Coordinates of C-alpha atoms (C1' of nucleotides) in Angstrom, one line a residue:
Chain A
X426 CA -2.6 -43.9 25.0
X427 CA 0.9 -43.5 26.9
X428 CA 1.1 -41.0 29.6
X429 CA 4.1 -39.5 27.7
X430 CA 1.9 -38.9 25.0
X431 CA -1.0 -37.3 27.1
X432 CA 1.5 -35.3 28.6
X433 CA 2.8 -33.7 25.1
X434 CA -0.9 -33.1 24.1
X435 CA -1.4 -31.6 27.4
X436 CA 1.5 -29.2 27.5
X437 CA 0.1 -28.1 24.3
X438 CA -0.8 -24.1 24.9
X439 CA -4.6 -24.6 23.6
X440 CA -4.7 -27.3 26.9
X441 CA -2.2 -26.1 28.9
X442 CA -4.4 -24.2 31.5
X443 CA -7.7 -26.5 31.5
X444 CA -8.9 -27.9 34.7
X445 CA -7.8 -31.9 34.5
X446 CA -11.1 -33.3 34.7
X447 CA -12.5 -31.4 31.4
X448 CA -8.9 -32.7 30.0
X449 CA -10.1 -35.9 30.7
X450 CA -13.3 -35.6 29.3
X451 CA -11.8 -34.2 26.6
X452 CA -10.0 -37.6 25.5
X453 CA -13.0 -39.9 25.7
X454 CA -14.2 -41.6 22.4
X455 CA -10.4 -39.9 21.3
X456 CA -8.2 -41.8 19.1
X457 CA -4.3 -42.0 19.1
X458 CA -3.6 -43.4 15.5
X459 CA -0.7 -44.0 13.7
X460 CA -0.9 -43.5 9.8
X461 CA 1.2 -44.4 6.6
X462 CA 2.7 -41.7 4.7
X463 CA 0.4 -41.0 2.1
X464 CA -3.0 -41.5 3.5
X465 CA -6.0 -39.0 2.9
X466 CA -6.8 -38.3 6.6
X467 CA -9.6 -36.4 5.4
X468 CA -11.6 -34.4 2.7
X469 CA -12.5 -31.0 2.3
X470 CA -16.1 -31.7 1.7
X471 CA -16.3 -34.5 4.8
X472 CA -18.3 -33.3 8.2
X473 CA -15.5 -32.4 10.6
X474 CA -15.7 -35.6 13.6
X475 CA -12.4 -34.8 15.0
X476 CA -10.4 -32.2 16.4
X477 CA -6.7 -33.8 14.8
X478 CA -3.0 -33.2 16.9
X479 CA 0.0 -34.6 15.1
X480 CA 2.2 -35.9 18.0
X481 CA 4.8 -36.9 15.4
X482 CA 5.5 -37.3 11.5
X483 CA 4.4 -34.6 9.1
X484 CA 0.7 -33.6 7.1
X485 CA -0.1 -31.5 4.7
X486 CA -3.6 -28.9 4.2
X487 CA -4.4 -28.8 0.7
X488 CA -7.2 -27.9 -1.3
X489 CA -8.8 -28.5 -4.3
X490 CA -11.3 -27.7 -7.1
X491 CA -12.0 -28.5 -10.5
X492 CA -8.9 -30.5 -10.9
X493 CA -6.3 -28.1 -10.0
X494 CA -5.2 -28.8 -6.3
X495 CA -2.5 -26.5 -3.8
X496 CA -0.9 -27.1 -0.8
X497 CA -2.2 -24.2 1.7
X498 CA 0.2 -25.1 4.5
X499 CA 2.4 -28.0 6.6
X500 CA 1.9 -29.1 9.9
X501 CA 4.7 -30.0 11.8
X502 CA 4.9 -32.0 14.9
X503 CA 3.4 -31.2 17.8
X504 CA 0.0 -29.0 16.5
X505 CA -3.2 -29.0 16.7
X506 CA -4.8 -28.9 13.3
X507 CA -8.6 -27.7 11.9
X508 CA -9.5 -26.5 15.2
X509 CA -11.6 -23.9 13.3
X510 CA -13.7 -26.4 11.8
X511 CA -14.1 -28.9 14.8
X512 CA -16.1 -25.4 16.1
X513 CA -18.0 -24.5 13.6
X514 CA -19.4 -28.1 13.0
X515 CA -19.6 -28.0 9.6
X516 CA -17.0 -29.0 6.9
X517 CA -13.1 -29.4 7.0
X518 CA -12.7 -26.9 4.5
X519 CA -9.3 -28.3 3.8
X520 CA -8.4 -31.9 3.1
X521 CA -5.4 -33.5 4.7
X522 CA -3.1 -36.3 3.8
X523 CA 0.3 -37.8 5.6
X524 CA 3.8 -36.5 4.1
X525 CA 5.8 -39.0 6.4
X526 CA 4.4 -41.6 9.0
X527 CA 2.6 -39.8 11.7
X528 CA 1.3 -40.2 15.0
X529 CA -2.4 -38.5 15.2
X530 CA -4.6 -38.0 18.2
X531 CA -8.2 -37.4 17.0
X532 CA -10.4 -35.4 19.6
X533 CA -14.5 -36.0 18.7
X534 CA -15.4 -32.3 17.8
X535 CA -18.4 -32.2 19.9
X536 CA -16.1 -32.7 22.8
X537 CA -14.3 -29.6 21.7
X538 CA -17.3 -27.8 21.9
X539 CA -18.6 -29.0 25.3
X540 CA -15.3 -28.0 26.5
X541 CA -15.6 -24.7 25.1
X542 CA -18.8 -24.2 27.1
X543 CA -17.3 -25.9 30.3
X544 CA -14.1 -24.9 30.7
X545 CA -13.8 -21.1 30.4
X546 CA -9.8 -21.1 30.6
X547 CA -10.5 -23.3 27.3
X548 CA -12.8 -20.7 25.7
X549 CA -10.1 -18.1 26.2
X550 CA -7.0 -20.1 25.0
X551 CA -8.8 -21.1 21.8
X552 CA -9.2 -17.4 21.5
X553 CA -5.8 -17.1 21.0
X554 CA -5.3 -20.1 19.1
X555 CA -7.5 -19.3 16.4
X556 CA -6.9 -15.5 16.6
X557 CA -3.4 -16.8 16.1
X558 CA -4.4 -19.3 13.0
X559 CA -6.8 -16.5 11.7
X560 CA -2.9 -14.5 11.2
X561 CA -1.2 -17.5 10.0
X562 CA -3.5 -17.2 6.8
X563 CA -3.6 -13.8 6.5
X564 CA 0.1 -13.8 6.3
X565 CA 0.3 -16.7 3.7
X566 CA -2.7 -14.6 1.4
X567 CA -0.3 -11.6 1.7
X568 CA 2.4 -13.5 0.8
X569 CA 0.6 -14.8 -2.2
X570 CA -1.1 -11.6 -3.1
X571 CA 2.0 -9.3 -3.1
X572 CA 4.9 -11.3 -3.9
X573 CA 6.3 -13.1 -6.9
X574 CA 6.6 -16.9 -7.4
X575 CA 10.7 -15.9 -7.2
X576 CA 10.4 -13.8 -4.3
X577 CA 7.9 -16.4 -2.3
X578 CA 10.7 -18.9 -2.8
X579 CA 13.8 -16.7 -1.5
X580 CA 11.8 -15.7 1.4
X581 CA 11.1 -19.0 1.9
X582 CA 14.9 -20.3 2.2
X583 CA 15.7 -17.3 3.9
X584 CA 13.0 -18.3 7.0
X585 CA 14.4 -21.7 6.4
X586 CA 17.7 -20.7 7.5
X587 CA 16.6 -19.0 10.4
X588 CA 14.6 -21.4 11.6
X589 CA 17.4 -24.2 11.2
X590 CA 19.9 -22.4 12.7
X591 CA 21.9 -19.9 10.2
X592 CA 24.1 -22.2 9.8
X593 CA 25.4 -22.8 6.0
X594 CA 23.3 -25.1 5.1
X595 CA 19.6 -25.7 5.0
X596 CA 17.5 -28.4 4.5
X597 CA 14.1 -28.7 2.6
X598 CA 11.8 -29.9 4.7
X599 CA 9.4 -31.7 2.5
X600 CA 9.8 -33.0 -1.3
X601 CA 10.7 -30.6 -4.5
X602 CA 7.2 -31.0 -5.8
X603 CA 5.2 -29.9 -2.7
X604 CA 7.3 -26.9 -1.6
X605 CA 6.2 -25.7 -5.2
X606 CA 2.6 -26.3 -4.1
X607 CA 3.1 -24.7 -1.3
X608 CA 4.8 -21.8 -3.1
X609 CA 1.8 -21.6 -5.4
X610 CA 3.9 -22.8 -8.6
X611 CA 4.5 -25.9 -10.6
X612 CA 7.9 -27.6 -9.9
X613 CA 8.9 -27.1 -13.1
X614 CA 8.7 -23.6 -12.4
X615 CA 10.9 -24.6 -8.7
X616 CA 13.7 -25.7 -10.4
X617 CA 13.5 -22.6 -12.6
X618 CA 13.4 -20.1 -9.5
X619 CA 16.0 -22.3 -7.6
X620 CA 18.0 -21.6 -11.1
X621 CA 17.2 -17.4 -10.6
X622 CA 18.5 -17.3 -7.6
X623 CA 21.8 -18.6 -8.4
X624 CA 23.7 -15.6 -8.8
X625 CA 22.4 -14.1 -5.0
X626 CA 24.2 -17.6 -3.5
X627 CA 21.4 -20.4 -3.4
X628 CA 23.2 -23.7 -4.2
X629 CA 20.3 -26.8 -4.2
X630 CA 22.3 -30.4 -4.3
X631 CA 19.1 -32.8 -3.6
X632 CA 17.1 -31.3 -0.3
X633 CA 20.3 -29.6 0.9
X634 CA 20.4 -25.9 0.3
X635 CA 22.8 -23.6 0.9
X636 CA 23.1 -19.7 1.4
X637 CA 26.6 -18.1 0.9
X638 CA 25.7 -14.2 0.2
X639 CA 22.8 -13.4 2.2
X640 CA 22.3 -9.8 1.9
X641 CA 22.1 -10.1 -1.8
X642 CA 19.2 -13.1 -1.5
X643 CA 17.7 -10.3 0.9
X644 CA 18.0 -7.5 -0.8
X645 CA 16.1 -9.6 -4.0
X646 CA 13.6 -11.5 -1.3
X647 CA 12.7 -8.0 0.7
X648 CA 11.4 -10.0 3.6
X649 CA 9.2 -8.4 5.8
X650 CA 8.3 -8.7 9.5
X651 CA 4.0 -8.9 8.7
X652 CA 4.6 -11.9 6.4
X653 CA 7.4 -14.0 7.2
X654 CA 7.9 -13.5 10.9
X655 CA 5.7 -16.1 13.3
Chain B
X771 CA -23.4 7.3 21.1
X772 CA -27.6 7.0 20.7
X773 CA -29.5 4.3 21.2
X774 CA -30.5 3.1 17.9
X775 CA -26.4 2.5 16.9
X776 CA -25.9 1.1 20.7
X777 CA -28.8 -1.4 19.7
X778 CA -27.4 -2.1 15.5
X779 CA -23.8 -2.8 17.7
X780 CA -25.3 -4.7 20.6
X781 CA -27.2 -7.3 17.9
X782 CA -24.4 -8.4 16.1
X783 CA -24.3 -11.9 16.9
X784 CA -20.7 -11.2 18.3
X785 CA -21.8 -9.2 21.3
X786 CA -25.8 -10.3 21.7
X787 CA -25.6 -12.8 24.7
X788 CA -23.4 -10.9 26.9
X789 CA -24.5 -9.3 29.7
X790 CA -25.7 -6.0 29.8
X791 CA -23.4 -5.1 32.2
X792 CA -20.6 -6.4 30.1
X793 CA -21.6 -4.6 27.7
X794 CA -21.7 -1.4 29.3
X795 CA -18.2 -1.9 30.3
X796 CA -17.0 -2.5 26.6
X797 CA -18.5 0.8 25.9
X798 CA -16.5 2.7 28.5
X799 CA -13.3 4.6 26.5
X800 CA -15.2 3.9 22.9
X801 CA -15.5 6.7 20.3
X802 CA -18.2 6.5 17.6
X803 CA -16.9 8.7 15.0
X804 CA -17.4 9.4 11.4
X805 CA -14.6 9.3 8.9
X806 CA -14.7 11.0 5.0
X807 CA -14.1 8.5 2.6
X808 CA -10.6 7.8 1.4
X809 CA -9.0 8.1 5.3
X810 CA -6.3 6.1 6.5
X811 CA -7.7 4.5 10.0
X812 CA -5.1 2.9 10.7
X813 CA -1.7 1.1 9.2
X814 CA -0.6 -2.2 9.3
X815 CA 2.3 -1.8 11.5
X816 CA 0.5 0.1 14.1
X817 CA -0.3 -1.2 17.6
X818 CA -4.0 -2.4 17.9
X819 CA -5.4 -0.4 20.1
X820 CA -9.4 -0.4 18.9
X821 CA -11.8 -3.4 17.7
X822 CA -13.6 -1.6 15.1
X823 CA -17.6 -1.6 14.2
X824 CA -18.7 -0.5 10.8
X825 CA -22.0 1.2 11.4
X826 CA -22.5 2.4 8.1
X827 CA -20.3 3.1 5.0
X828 CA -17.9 0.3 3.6
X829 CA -14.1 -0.2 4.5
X830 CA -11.3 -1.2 2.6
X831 CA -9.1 -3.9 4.7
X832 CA -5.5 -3.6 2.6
X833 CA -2.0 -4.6 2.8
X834 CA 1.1 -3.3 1.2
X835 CA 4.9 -4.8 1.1
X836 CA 7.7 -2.9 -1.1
X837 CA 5.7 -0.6 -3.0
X838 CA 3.2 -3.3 -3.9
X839 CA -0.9 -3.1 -2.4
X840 CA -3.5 -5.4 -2.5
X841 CA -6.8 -5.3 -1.2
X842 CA -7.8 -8.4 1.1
X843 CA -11.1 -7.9 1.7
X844 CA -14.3 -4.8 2.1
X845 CA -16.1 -4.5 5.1
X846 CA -19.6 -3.9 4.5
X847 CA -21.9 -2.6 7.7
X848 CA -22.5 -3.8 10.0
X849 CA -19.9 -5.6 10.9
X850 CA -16.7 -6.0 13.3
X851 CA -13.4 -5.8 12.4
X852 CA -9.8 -6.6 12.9
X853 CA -10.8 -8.7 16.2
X854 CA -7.9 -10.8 15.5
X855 CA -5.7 -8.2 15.7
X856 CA -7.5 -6.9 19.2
X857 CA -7.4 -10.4 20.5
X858 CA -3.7 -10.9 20.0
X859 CA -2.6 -7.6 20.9
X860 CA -0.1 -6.6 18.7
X861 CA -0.2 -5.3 15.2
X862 CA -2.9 -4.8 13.3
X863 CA -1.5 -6.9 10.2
X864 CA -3.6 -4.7 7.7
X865 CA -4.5 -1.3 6.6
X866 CA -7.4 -0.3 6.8
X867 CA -9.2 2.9 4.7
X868 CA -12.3 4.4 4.1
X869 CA -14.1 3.5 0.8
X870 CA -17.2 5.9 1.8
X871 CA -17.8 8.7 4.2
X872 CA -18.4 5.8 7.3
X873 CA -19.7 6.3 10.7
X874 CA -17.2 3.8 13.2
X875 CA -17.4 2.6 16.3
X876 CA -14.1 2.3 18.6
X877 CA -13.9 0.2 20.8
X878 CA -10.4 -0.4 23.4
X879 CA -8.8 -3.7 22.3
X880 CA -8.0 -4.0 26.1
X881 CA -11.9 -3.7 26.6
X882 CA -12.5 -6.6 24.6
X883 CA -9.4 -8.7 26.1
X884 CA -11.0 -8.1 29.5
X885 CA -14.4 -8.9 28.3
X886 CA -13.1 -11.8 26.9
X887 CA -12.1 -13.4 30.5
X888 CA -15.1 -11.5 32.4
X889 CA -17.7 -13.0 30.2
X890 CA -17.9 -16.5 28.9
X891 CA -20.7 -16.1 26.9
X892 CA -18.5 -13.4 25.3
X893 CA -15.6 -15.7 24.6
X894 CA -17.9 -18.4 23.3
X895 CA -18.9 -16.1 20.8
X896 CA -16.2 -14.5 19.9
X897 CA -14.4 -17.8 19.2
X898 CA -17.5 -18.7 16.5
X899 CA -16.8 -15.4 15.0
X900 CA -12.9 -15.8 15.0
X901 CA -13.6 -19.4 13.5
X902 CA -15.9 -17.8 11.0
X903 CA -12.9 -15.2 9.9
X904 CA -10.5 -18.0 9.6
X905 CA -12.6 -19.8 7.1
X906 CA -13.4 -16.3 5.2
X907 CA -9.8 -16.1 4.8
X908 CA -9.0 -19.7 3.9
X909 CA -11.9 -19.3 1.2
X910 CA -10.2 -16.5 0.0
X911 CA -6.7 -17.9 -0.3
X912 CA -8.5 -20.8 -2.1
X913 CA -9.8 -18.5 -5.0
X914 CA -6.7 -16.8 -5.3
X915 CA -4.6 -20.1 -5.3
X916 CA -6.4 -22.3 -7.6
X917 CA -8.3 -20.0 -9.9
X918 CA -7.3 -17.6 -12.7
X919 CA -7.9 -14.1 -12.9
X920 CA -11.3 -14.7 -15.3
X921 CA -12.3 -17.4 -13.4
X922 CA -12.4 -14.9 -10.0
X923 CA -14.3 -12.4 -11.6
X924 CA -16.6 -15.0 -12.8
X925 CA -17.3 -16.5 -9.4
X926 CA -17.2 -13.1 -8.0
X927 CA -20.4 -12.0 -10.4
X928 CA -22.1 -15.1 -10.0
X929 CA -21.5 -14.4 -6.5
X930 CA -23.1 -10.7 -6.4
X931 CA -25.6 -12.1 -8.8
X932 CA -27.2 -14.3 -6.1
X933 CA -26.7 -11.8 -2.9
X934 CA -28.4 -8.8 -5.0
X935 CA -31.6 -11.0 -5.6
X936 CA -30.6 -12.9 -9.1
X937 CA -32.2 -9.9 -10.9
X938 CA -31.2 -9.3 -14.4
X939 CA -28.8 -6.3 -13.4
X940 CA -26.1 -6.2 -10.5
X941 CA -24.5 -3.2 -9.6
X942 CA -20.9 -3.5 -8.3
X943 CA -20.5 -2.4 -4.8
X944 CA -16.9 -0.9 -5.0
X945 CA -14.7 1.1 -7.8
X946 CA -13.3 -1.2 -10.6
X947 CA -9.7 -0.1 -9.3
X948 CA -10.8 -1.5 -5.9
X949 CA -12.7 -4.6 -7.3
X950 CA -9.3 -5.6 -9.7
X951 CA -7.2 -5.0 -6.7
X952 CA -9.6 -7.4 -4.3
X953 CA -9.5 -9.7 -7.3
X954 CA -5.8 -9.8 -7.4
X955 CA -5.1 -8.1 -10.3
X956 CA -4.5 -5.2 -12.4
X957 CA -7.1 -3.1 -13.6
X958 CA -6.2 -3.2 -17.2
X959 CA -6.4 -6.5 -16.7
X960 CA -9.9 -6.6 -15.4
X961 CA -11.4 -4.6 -17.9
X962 CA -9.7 -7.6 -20.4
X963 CA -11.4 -9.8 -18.5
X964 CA -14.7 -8.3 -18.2
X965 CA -14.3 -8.4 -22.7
X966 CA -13.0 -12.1 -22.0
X967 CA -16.6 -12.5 -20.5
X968 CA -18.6 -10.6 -22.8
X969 CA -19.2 -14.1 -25.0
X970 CA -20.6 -15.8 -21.5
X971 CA -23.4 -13.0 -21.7
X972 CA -21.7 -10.6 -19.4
X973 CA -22.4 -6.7 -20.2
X974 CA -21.4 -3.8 -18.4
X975 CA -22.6 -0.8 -18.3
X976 CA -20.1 1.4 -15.9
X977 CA -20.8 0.2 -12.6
X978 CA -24.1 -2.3 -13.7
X979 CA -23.5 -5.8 -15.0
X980 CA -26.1 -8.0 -16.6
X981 CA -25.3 -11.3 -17.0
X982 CA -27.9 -13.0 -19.9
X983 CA -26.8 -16.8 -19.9
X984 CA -25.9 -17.4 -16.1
X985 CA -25.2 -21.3 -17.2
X986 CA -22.7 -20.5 -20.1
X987 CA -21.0 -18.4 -16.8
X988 CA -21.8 -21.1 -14.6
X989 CA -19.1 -23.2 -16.5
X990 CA -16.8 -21.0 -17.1
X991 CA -16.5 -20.3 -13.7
X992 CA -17.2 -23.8 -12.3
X993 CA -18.4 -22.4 -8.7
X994 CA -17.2 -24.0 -5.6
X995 CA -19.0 -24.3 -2.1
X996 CA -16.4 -24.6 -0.5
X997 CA -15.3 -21.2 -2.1
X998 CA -18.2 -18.9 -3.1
X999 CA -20.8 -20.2 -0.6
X1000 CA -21.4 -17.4 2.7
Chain C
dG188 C1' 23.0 -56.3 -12.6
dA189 C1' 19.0 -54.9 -15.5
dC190 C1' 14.8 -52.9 -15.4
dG191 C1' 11.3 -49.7 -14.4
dC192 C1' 9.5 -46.2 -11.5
dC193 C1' 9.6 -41.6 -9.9
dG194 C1' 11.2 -37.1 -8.7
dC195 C1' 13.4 -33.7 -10.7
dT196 C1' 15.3 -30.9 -14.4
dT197 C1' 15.6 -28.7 -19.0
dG198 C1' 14.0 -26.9 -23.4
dA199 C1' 10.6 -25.1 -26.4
dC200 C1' 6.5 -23.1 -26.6
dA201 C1' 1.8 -21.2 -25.0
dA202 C1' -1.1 -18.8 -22.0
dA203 C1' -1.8 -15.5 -18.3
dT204 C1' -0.7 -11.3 -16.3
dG205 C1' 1.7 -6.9 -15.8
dT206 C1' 3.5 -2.5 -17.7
dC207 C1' 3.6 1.6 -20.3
dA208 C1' 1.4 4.9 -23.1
dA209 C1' -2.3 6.9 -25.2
dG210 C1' -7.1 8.0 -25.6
dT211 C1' -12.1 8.3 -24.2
dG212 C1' -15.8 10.0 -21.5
dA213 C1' -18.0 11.4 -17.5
dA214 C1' -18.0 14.3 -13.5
dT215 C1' -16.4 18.4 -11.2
dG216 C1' -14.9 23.0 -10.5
dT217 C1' -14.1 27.7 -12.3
Chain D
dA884 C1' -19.3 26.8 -21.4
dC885 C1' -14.7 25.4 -20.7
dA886 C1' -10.9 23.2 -18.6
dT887 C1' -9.4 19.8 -15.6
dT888 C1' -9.3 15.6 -13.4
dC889 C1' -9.8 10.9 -12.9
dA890 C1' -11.6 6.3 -13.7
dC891 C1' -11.6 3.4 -17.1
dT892 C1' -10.4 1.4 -21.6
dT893 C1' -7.5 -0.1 -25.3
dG894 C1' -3.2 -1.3 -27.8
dA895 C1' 1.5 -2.8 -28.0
dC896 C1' 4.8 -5.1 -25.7
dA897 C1' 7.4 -7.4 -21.7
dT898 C1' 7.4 -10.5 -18.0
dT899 C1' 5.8 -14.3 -15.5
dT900 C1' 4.0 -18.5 -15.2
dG901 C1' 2.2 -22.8 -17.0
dT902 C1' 2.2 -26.8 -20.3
dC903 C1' 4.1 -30.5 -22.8
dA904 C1' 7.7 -33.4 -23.9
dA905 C1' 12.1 -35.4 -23.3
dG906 C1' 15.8 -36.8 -20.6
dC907 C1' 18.6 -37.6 -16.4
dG908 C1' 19.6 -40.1 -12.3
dG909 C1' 18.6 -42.3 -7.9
dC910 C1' 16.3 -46.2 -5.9
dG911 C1' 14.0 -50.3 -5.3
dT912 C1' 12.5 -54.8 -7.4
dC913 C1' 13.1 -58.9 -9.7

DNA sequence: GACGCCGCTTGACAAATGTCAAGTGAATGT
DNA sequence: ACATTCACTTGACATTTGTCAAGCGGCGTC
């Protein structure tokens, strides 16, 4: 492992303020892998080992039972990820798999739990971090609970554009089929929502997407600050 | 405050290995009140200023977005809530109301930020119980995501089934309204659903279910672990 | 360049879920 | 005892969402 790659992991919030030596102790018996797109990192039902932080590419959380299966969210570069699991020793809970080419560290669990003990300044940021993951869900099970498949997708585009800038155009971050996943719909049912929202100024060529009236897509999308903001 | 509800609060696994001391201090600025059913305690916009203990009576943890509400989850005593929320120190990110008269205890979110650094036994803990939340609500999101409305009543019997000692009659804990809304649905729609069920051996009686062939049920609602389990 | 694969789209249809309106029955208050 | 309220149910219908099948078009392989 590279020093600029220690360095990203360690600027990380959930390390930033832990003594060096428990850092250290942290990364032995860690891994720094890098994986295809594609891959099945892990399963739900699999006894969580490691602690995962994508330094680079892109993974998706998805979940599945009795042959139906749905994206529950994206992790994008640098983040820790199942840090819930890696303390509760049991399951993942969620199974994993590469979107694009990524760069993992994998952190033993049990280290993650002798820190815990150790290093109180640890204790206290994963406090946060999971307090902060604990939201992350909540606001995603709102989202689903109290919004249409329509209104999940203009919501979507409109914290899209934000995020990317306001500028006119937007760009889909991950494939057609898994945003529907995401979205909780098929993708037959995406290009059908894409088509509704014609007429308040969503124009899709490929992954590009643009927005040209934006108080109509907000007045239909009714975003609100509990769900969409971060 | 007496001593038997200092001693139910003290041996929640949340606060049981802090100091006594620390414990003391949580107390300091905390109201143990009771509330009628059907109160508002507090909205999901507001400031989080108490980590809340259900002593006795049963909460209703609720969020609403243009005109729309949806239960996301009961609280049953005893039992902690919104800690998240107290943790993070901003909103609370749900409603929360009364479902019976319920005696609460109060205690400043600041108390338990302080504790939270004071005492590491206190962190530890509350980092299990945060990690414990998380998966709650990623087991909900599940069920919502990759199940029907049938199917989530199903599980949801079969669920209150075991907990209430597999006897040959459950009694639901909550209103239908309230159970339909936790289920993510309508009402009308539930009561179709319990009629969907009635072939599966499911008969209701008001608020008492029995359930007569629990393995036709069993695959219709093709349980999960990963889901229903906890 | 021809072929096949794959992601996406579209149409036709089916299933799931919501809405509106009316009606039942039990509990409550006068 | 009567009226009122309210939770729940039922029916008819609308909307939303999913399913199945076909077709388009880009992209890589041979």
């Amino acid at each position: 492992m590279r020093n600029a790659e220690k360095e990203t992991v360690r600027s990380l919030e959930l390390f930033s303020d832990m003594s060096d030596k428990h850092f250290e102790e942290l990364l032995v018996g860690s891994f720094l892998q890098r994986f295809p797109a594609s891959v099945i990192l892990f399963s739900e039902t699999d006894l969580t080992d490691f602690l995962h932080v994508l330094i680079d590419g892109q993974v998706e959380l998805f979940a599945s039972t009795n042959n139906r299966e749905g994206t529950m969210t994206l992790i994008r570069p640098v983040a820790t990820f199942v840090l819930a699991s890696a303390i509760t020793d049991g399951v993942y809970q969620l199974s994993a798999r590469t979107l694009q080419s990524s760069q993992i560290l994998m952190i033993p669990a049990q280290n993650i739990r002798a820190a815990m003990s150790e290093d109180r300044k640890f204790a206290e940021r994963s406090v946060r971090e999971l307090a902060h993951c604990y939201h992350g869900v909540v606001r995603a099970y709102k989202n689903m609970k109290l919004r249409t498949a329509v209104e999940r997708l203009a919501n979507y585009l409109l914290v899209q554009h934000r995020r990317q800038g306001e500028s006119h155009a937007l760009v889909l971050p991950v494939e057609k089929r898994v945003l529907a996943s995401m979205l909780g719909m098929t993708p037959e049912n995406l290009s059908r929502s894409f088509v509704t929202l014609k007429p308040y100024g969503v124009k899709v060529d490929g992954s590009e997407v643009s927005i040209t009236k934006l108080k109509d897509l907000e007045t239909l999308a009714k975003p609100s600050a509990l769900i969409d903001n971060k």
